[in-house]
XYZ file of C-alpha atoms in Angstrom:
466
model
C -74.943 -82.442 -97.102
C -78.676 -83.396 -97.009
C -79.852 -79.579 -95.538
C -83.279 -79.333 -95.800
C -86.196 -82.436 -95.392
C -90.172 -82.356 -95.487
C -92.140 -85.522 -95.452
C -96.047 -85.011 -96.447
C -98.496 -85.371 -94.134
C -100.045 -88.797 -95.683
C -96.390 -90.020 -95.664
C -96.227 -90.809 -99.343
C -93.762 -88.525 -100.439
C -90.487 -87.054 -99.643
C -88.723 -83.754 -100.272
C -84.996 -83.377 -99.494
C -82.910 -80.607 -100.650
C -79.054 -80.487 -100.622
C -75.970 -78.051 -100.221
C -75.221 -79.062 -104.140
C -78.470 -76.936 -105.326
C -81.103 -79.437 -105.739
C -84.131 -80.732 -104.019
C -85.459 -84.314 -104.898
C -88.456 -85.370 -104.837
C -88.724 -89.429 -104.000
C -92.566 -91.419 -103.827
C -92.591 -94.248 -102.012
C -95.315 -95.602 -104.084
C -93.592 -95.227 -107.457
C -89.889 -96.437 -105.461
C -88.189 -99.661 -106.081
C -85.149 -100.794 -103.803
C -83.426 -98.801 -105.124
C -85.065 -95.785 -103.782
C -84.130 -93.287 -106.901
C -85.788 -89.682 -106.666
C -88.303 -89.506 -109.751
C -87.872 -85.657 -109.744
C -84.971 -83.593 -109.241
C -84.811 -79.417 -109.203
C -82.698 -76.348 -108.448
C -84.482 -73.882 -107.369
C -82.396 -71.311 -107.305
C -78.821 -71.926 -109.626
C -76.187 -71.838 -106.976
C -77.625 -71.254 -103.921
C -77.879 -74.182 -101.515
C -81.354 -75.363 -100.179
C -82.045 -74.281 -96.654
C -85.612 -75.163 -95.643
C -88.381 -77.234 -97.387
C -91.812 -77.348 -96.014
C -95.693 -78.976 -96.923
C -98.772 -76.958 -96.995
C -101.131 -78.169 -94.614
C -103.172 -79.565 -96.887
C -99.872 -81.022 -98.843
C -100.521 -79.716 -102.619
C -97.717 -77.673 -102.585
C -94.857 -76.934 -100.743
C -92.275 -74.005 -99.651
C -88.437 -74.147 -100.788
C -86.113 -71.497 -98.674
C -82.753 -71.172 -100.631
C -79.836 -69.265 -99.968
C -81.383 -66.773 -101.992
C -83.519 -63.649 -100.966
C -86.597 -65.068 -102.608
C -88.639 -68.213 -101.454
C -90.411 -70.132 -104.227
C -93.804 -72.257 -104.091
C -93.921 -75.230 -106.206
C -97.031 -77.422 -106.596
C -96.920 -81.286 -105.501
C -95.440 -82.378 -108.550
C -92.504 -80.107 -108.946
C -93.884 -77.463 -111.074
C -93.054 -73.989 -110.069
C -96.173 -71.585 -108.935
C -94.059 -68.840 -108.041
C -91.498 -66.824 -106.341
C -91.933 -64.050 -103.463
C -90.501 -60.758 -104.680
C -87.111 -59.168 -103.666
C -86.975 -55.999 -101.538
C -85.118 -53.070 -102.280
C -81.965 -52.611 -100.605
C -81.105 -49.553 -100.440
C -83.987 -49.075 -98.280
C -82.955 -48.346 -94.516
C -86.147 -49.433 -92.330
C -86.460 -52.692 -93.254
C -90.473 -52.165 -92.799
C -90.810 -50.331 -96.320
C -89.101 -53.053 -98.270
C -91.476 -55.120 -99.897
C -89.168 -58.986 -99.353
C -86.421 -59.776 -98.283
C -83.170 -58.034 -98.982
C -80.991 -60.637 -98.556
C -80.413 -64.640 -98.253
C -82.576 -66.311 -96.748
C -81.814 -68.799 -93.413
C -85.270 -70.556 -93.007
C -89.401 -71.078 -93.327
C -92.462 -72.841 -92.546
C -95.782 -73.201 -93.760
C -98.546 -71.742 -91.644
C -99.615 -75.722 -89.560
C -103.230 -74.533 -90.183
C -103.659 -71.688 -92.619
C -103.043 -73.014 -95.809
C -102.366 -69.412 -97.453
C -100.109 -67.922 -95.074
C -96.334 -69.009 -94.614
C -93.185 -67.665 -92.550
C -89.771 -66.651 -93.559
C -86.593 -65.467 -92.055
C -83.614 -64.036 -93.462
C -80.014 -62.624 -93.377
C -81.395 -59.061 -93.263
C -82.332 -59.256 -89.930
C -86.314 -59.999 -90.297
C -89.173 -62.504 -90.184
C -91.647 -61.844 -92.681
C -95.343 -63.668 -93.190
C -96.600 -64.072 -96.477
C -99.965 -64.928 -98.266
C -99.024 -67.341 -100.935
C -101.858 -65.865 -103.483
C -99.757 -62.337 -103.471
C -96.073 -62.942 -104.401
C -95.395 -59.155 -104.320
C -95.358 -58.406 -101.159
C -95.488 -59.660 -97.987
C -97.884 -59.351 -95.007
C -96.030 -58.265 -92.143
C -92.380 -57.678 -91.503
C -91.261 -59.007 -87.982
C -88.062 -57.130 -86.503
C -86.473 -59.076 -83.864
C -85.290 -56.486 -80.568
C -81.967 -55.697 -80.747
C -79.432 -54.474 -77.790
C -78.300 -51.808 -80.403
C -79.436 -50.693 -83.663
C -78.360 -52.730 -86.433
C -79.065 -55.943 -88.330
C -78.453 -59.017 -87.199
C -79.499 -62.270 -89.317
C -82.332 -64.088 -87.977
C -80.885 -67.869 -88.130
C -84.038 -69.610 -88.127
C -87.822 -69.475 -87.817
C -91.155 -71.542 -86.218
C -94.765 -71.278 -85.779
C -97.044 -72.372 -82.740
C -98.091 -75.728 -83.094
C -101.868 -74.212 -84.163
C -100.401 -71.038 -85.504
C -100.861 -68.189 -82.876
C -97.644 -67.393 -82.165
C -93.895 -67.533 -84.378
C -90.488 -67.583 -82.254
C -87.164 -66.123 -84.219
C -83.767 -67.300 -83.018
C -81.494 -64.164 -84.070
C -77.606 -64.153 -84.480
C -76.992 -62.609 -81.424
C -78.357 -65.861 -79.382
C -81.475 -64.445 -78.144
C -84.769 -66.080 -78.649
C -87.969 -64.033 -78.705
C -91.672 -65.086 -79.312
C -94.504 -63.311 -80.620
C -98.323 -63.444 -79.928
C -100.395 -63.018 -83.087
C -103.175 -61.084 -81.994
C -104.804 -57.719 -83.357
C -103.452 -55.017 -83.517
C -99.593 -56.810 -82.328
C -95.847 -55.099 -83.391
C -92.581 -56.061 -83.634
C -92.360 -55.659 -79.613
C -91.840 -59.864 -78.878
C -93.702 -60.860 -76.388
C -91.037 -63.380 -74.879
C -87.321 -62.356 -74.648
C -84.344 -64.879 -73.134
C -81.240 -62.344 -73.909
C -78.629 -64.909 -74.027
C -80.690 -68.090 -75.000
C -77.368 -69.822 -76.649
C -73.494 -68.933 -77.085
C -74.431 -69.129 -80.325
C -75.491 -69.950 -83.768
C -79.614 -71.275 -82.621
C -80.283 -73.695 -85.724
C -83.635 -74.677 -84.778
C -86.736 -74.219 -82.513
C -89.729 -76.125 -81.867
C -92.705 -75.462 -80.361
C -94.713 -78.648 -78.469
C -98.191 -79.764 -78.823
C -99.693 -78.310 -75.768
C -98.059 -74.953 -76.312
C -95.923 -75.006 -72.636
C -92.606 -76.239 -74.063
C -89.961 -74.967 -76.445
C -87.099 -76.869 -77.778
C -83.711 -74.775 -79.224
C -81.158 -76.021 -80.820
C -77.180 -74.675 -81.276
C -73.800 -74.783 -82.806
C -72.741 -74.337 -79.692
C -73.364 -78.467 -79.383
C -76.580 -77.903 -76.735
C -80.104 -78.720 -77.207
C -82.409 -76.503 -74.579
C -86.031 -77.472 -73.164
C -87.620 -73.878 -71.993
C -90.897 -73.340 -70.394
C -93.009 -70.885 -72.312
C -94.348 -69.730 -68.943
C -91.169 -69.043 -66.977
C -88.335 -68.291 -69.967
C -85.868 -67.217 -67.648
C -83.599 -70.387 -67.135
C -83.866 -73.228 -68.922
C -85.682 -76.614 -67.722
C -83.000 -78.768 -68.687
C -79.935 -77.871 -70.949
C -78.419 -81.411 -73.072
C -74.497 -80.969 -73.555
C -72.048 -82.610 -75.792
C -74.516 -82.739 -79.212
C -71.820 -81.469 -81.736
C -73.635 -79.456 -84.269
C -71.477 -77.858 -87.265
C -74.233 -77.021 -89.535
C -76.541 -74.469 -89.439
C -80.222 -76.721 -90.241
C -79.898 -79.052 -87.518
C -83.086 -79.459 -85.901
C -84.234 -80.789 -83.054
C -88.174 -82.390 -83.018
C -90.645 -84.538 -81.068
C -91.878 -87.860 -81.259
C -95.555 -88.165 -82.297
C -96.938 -88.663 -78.864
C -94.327 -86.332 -77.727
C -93.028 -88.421 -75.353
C -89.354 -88.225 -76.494
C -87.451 -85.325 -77.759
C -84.738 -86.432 -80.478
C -81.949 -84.499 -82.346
C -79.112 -85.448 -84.595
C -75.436 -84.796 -83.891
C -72.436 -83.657 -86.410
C -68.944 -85.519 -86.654
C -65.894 -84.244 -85.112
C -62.776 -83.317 -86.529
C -60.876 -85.611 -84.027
C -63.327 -88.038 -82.674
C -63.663 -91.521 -83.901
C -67.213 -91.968 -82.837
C -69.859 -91.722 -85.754
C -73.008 -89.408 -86.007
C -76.058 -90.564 -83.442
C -79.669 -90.105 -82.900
C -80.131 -88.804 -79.406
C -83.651 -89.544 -77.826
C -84.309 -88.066 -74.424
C -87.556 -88.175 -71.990
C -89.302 -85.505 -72.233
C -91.046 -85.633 -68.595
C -88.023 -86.583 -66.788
C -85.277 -84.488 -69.527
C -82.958 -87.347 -69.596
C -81.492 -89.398 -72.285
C -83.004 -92.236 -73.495
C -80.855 -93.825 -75.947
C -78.202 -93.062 -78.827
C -79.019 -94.593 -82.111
C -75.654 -94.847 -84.676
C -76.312 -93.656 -87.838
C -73.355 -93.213 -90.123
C -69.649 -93.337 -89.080
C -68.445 -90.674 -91.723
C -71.391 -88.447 -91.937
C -72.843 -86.068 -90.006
C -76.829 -85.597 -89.209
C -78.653 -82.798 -89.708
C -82.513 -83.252 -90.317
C -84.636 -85.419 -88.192
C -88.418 -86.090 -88.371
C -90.619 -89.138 -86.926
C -93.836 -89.156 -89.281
C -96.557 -89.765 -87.122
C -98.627 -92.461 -90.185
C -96.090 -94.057 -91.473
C -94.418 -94.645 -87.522
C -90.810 -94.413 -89.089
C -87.905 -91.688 -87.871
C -86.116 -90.084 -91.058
C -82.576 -88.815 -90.414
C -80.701 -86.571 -93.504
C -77.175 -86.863 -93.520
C -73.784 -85.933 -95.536
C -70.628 -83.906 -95.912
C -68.578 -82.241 -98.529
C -68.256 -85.275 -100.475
C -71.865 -86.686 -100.495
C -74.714 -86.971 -99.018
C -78.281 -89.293 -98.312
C -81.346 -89.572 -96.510
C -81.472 -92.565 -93.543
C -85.373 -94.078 -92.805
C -85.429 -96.089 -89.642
C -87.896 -98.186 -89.089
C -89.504 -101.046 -87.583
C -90.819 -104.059 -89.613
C -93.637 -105.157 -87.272
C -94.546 -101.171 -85.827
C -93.892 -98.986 -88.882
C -96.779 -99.091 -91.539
C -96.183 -98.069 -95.480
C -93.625 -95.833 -96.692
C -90.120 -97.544 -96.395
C -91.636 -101.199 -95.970
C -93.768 -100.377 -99.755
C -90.287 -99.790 -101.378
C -88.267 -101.975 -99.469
C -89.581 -105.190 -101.171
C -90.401 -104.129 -104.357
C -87.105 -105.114 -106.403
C -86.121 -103.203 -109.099
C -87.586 -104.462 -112.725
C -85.643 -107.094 -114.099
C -84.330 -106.219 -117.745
C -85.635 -108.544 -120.271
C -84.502 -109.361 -124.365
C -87.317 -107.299 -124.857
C -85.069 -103.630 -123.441
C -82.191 -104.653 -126.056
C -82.006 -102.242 -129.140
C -79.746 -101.897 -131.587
C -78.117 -98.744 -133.231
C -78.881 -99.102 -136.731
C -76.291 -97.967 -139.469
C -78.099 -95.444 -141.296
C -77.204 -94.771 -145.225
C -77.760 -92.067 -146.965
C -75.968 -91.101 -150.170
C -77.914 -88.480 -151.424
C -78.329 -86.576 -148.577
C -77.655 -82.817 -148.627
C -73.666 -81.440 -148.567
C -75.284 -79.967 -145.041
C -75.918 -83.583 -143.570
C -73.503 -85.189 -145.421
C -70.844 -87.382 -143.486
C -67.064 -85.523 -144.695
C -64.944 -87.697 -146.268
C -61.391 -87.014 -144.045
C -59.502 -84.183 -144.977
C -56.295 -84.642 -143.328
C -53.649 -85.927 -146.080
C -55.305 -82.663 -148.124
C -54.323 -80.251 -145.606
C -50.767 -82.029 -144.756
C -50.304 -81.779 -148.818
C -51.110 -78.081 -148.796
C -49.004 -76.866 -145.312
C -45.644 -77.917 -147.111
C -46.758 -76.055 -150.296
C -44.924 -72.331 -149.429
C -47.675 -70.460 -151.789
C -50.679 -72.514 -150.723
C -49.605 -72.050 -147.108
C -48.504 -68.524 -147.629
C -45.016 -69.214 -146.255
C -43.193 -65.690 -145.041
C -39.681 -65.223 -146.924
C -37.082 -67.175 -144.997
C -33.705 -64.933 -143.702
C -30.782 -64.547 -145.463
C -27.686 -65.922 -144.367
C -24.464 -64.641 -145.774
C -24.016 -62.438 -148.661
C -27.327 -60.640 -150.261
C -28.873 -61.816 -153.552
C -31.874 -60.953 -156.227
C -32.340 -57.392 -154.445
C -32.368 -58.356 -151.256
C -29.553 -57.136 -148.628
C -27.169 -60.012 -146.843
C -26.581 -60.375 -143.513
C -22.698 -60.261 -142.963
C -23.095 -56.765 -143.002
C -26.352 -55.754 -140.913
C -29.869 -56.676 -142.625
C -30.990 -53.996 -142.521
C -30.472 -51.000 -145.671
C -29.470 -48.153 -142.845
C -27.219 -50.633 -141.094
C -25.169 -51.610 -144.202
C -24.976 -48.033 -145.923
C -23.320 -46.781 -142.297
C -21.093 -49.476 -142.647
C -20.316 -49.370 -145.856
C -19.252 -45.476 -145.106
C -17.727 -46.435 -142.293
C -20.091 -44.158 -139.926
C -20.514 -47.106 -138.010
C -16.950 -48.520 -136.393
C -17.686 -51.401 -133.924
C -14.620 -51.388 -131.560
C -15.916 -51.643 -128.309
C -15.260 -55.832 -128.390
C -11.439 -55.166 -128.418
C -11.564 -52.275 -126.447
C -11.175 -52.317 -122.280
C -13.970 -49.952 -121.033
C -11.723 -48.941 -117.617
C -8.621 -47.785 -120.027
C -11.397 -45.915 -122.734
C -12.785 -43.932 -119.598
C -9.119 -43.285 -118.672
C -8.153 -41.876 -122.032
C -9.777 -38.236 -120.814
C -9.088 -38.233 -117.238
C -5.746 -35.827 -118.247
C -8.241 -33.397 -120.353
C -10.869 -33.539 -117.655
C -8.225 -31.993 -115.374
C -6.680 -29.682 -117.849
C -9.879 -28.149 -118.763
C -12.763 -29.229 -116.482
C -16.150 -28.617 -118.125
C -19.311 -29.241 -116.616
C -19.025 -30.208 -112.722
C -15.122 -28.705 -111.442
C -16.115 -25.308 -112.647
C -19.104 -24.935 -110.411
C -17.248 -25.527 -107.526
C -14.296 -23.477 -108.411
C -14.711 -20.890 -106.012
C -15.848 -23.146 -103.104
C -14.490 -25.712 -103.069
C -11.095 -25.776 -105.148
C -9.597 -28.869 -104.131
C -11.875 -31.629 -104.415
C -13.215 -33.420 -101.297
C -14.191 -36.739 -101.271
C -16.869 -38.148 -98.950
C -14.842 -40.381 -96.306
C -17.105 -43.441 -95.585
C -19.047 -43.708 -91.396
C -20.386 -46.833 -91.607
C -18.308 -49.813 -90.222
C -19.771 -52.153 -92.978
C -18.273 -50.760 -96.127
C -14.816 -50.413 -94.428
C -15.158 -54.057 -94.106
C-alpha cells in the first residue's frame, strides 16, 4: 500500500512512500503519460514508510519510517541526515536523547522551517531542530491513566505552529500550547476520543476545529473550545490501516477522507466529502474497486485532490482532477506522450574478438568431454577399492566368511557358532527353566525366607482380562 504522500507547496512535485520500503519521487514537469517516478529510495532497508512531509519553504523534506530514526533528505533525494537513536535502557523517557523505538508519524513545523515533530512507539512526541541531528528539543509525554508507555499513533501541528495534538494508543487525544516555560501537562484532554487506533488529526485554518480520524471506521469534528463531546461523529468509514488521514479542502469548506475495503463487501474504496458548516455528507467519489485508500490531499495551486491507494499485492497514487478548474500538475503530464523510439535508439551488440587476450580474460574452450574422460579413469578419479564378493584374493579377506580379519579368525576357530536362525527362542529360554528351579541363583534366593512359594500378581483391571 501507498502509506505515506506529500505534495510540495508549488505543486510540482510529488513524494509517495510505500509499505514495500521505498519512497518515489515523481515531477510533473519532467513526467510523460506515463507518469514514471524519476527517483526512487529506501530510506531505511526494511522498514515501511510511515509519514513524508515538505519544509515550508519545500527544499527538503522529512521521511518517518518504521524505524526509530527520521531522516532529512534535500529536494532532490540526497540524504542530509538522520536524527539520532535514544538509549533504551533508559527509564524516563526525558533523558533519552531520540527515540527508542519505531516511529508512527511527523510533520514539518507549517512555519518554522528548522523545527519538525515526531511521534513514536515509545510513547512520546519529540520536536527537533533539523541543524542538530543529535538530539532533540523537547520530549512531549502524553498523560497516561497509569504509568506506562503507550505508543503515540500519530502527530500534528497548529495550522501556524503554536500548538501540536498527539493521538495516543489508548484513544485519548490531548493538545498542547507552545508557550514559555510549557510541560508535558496537555492542555486539552478528551479521555476516550476513539475506540481505537486514532490514525490522523487535523487542525483547521482558523484554529476552532479539529478533525480525528480511526480504525474504529469514524471520522470526528471537535471544537477546540468545548472538547467534551464531539460536534458531529461520521460512521461507517472502514479504515484498516493505520495512515489514513482525514484533511480539508483549500477553502475549507469540505472535509474529505478516504475509506478501506472490506473483507465481505462488494462495494469499492470512496472519497467521502462532507460540509463542514452543516457536518453532513456531500458526496462519495469511487476510486478503486480492489484497493483501499489511505492518503488524501487537495493541493490548493494546482486545484486537484490526490488519493494513495493499494494492498498487499500493489499499490498507486490516484490524481483527480478537473480539466477546465484544475491548473498544471496532472494536466502538464497528461498530454505529453511518451517519446516515440526512433532508428536512431537501435544498437547493436557487437561480437568482440580477441585472441591474444590474457588466460584471465580469455573465453574457455568447454571442458566437459575432458572431465567425462577423466571420471571413468579409477586413478585419475581416485576411485575407492570396490568390495569383495565371494572368496578373498591378492591379500585381501573374502566375504563368505565375514570381511572383516576378527570376524573370519573367530570363525575359522569356531569361537563364533551362528545358530540362533535354526534355533526357536521360546524352547532355548526353556532349556534352563528345570536348573533355574533346582538351583535358583539370583532372584528365588532373596525371597527364600519370605516368601517361599512364589506369588504371582493376579491382574484388577477389567481390560487385560479381556
Amino acid at each position: 500500500i501507498v502509506s505515506a504522500l506529500a505534495v510540495d507547496h508549488t505543486g510540482s512535485r510529488v513524494l509517495t512512500g510505500s509499505y514495500d520500503y521505498s519512497v518515489r519521487m515523481y515531477d510533473f514537469q519532467g513526467m510523460t503519460s506515463q507518469l514514471r517516478s524519476f527517483r526512487q529510495l529506501e530510506p531505511s532497508e526494511g522498514h515501511q514508510v510511515r509519514s513524508l512531509s515538505w519544509s515550508p519553504t519545500s527544499d527538503r523534506f522529512l521521511c518517518v519510517t518504521g524505524s526509530a530514526q527520521a531522516k532529512i533528505y534535500d529536494r532532490d533525494g540526497l540524504t542530509l541526515g538522520e536524527f539520532v537513536k535514544g538509549d533504551m535502557y533508559l527509564r524516563d523517557l526525558k533523558n533519552t536523547k531520540g527515540h527508542i523505538s519505531g516511529l508512527t508519524c511527523g510533520e514539518w513545523h507549517p512555519k518554522e522551517k528548522h523545527t519538525i515533530l515526531t511521534s513514536s512507539e515509545d510513547g512520546s512526541l519529540r520536536i527537533w531542530d533539523v541543524n542538530d541531528f543529535k538530539s532533540q528539543k523537547q520530549v512531549v509525554k502524553p498523560k497516561l491513566a497509569k504509568p506506562g508507555r503507550v505508543p503515540v499513533t500519530t502527530c500534528a501541528w497548529g495550522f501556524d505552529g503554536k500548538c501540536i495534538a498527539g493521538g495516543v494508543g489508548d484513544g485519548s487525544i490531548q493538545v498542547w500550547n507552545l508557550k514559555p516555560g510549557w510541560g508535558s501537562r496537555p492542555d486539552l484532554y478528551v479521555d476516550k476520543g476513539h475506540e481505537e487506533d486514532i490514525t490522523d488529526l487535523k487542525f483547521s485554518a482558523d484554529g476552532n476545529t479539529l478533525l480525528s480520524r480511526s480504525t474504529d471506521a469514524t471520522l470526528k469534528v471537535w471544537d477546540l473550545r468545548k472538547m467534551k463531546t464531539p460536534l458531529q461523529v461520521f460512521k461507517d468509514l472502514p479504515n484498516n490501516y493505520a495512515q489514513t488521514n482525514v484533511a480539508f479542502s483549500p477553502d475549507e469548506r469540505l472535509i474529505f477522507t478516504g475509506t478501506s475495503i472490506e473483507r465481505d463487501s462488494d462495494s469499492g474504496s470512496l472519497l467521502c466529502f462532507f460540509d463542514k458548516q452543516k457536518l453532513e455528507l456531500v458526496s462519495k467519489v469511487g476510486v478503486s474497486p480492489k484497493h483501499s485508500v489511505i492518503r488524501c490531499a487537495w493541493h490548493q495551486r494546482l486545484n486537484q485532490v490526490f488519493a494513495t491507494t493499494g494492498d498487499k499485492k500493489e499499490g498507486g497514487t490516484h490524481i483527480l482532477y478537473d480539466p477546465a478548474s484544475s491548473e498544471r500538475g496532472a494536466l502538464v503530464c497528461v498530454a505529453r506522450a511518451p517519446r516515440q523510439k526512433s532508428l536512431d535508439d537501435f544498437e547493436a551488440k557487437p561480437v568482440i574478438h580477441n585472441p591474444h587476450a590474457l588466460p584471465l580474460f580469455r573465453d574457455e574452450p568447454s571442458r566437459k568431454r575432458q572431465r567425462e574422460k577423466a571420471r571413468k579413469d579409477p586413478l585419475k578419479s581416485q576411485r575407492p577399492d570396490l568390495p569383495v564378493t565371494g572368496p578373498g584374493f591378492g591379500g585381501r579377506v573374502g566375504s563368505t566368511k565375514g570381511s572383516l580379519l576378527t570376524q573370519y579368525l573367530l570363525k575359522e576357530g569356531g569361537m563364533i557358532k551362528e545358530t540362533w536362525m535354526e534355533e526357536d527362542p521360546r524352547e532355548a529360554i526353556l532349556k534352563y527353566a528345570d536348573i533355574a528351579a533346582k538351583d535358583p541363583k539370583f532372584i528365588a534366593p532373596a525371597y527364600a525366607e519370605t516368601q517361599p512359594e512364589t506369588v504371582f500378581a493376579k491382574s484388577d483391571s477389567e481390560e487385560e482380562d479381556k
